[in-house]
Structure formats: C-alpha cells, structure tokens
PDB file of C-alpha atoms in Angstrom:
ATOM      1  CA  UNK A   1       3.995  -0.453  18.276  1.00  0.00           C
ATOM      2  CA  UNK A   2       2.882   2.899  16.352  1.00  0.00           C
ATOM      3  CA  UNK A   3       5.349   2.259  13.571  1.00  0.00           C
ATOM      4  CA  UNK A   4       4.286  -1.782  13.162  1.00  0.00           C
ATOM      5  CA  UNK A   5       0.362  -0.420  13.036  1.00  0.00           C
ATOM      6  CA  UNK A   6       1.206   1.967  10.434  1.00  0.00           C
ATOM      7  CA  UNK A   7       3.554  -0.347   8.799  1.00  0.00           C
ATOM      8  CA  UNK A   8       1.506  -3.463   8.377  1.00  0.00           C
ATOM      9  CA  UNK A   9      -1.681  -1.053   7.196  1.00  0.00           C
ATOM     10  CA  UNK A  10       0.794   0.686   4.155  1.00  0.00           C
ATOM     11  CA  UNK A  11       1.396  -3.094   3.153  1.00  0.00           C
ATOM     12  CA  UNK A  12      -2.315  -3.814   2.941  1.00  0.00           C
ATOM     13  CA  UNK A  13      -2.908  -0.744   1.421  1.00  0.00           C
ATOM     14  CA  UNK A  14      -0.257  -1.707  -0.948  1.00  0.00           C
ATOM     15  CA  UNK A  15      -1.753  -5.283  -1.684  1.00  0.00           C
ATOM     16  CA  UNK A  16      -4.818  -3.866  -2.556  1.00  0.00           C
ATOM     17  CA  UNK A  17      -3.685  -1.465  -4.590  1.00  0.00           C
ATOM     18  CA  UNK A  18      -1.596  -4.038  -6.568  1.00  0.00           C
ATOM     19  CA  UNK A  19      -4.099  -6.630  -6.928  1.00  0.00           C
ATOM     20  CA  UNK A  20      -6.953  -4.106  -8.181  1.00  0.00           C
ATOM     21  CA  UNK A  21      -4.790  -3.119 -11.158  1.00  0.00           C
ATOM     22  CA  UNK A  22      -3.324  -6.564 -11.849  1.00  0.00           C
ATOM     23  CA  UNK A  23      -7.276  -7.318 -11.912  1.00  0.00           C
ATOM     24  CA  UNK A  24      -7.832  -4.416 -14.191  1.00  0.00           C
ATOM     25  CA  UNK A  25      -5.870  -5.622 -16.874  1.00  0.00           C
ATOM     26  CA  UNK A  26      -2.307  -4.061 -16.837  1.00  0.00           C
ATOM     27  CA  UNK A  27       0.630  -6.426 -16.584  1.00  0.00           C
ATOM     28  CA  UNK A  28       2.471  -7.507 -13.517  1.00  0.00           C
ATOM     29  CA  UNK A  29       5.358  -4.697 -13.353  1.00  0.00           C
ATOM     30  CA  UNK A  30       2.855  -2.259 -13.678  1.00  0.00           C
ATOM     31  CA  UNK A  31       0.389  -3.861 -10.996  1.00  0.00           C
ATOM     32  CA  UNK A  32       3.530  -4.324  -8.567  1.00  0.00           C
ATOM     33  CA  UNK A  33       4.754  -0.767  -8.801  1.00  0.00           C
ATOM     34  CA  UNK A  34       1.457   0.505  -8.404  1.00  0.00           C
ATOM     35  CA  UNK A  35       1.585  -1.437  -5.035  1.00  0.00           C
ATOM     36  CA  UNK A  36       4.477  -0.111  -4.112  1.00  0.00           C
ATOM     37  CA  UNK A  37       3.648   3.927  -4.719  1.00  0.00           C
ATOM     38  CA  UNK A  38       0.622   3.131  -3.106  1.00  0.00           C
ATOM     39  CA  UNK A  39       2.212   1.733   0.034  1.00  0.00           C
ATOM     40  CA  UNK A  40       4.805   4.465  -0.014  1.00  0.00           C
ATOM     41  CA  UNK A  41       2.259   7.289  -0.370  1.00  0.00           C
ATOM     42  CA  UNK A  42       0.177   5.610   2.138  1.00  0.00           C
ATOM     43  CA  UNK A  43       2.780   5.974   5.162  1.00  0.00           C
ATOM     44  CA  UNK A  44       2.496   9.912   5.405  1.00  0.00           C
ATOM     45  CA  UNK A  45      -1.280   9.642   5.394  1.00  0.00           C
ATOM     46  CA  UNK A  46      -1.279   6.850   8.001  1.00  0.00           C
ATOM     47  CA  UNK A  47       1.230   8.919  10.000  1.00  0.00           C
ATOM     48  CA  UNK A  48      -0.475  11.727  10.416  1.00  0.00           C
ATOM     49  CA  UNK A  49      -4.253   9.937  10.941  1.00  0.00           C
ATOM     50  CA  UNK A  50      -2.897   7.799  13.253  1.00  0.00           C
ATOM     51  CA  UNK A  51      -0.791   9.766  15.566  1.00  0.00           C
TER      52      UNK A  51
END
C-alpha cells in the first residue's frame, strides 16, 4: 500500500510537471521528459515524507 501511495503521487507530480511546461511553450519531448525527471526526483522526496 506504501509503495502504490507514493507511486500514484510521483505520477501526478509528474503530470503536472509535464503539462505546466508543455503550457509554457516548449515542445512535447521537452514537456514529457520534464515529466518524467520530475516523477523520478519526486519518489525519494515522497519516500522519505511519507514513511
């Protein structure tokens, strides 16, 4: 259950992230793989907040 929770809130996190810079002007690729470093970065963070 701890690993879903932290899971499904790096993929939001990601989403976000993604969407803001597609909406800020930058292409696709770029929007995407800001999505994804976000997401990644966000797992750590979430990790150690969390539990």
């Amino acid at each position: 259950m701890h690993t879903a929770i932290i899971l499904l809130a790096a993929i939001i996190i990601g989403l976000i992230a993604g969407f803001l810079t597609f909406l800020s002007g930058t292409l696709i690729p770029a929007a995407v793989l800001a999505g994804l470093t976000a997401a990644g970065l966000s797992i750590p963070v979430l990790r150690g907040l969390i539990g």
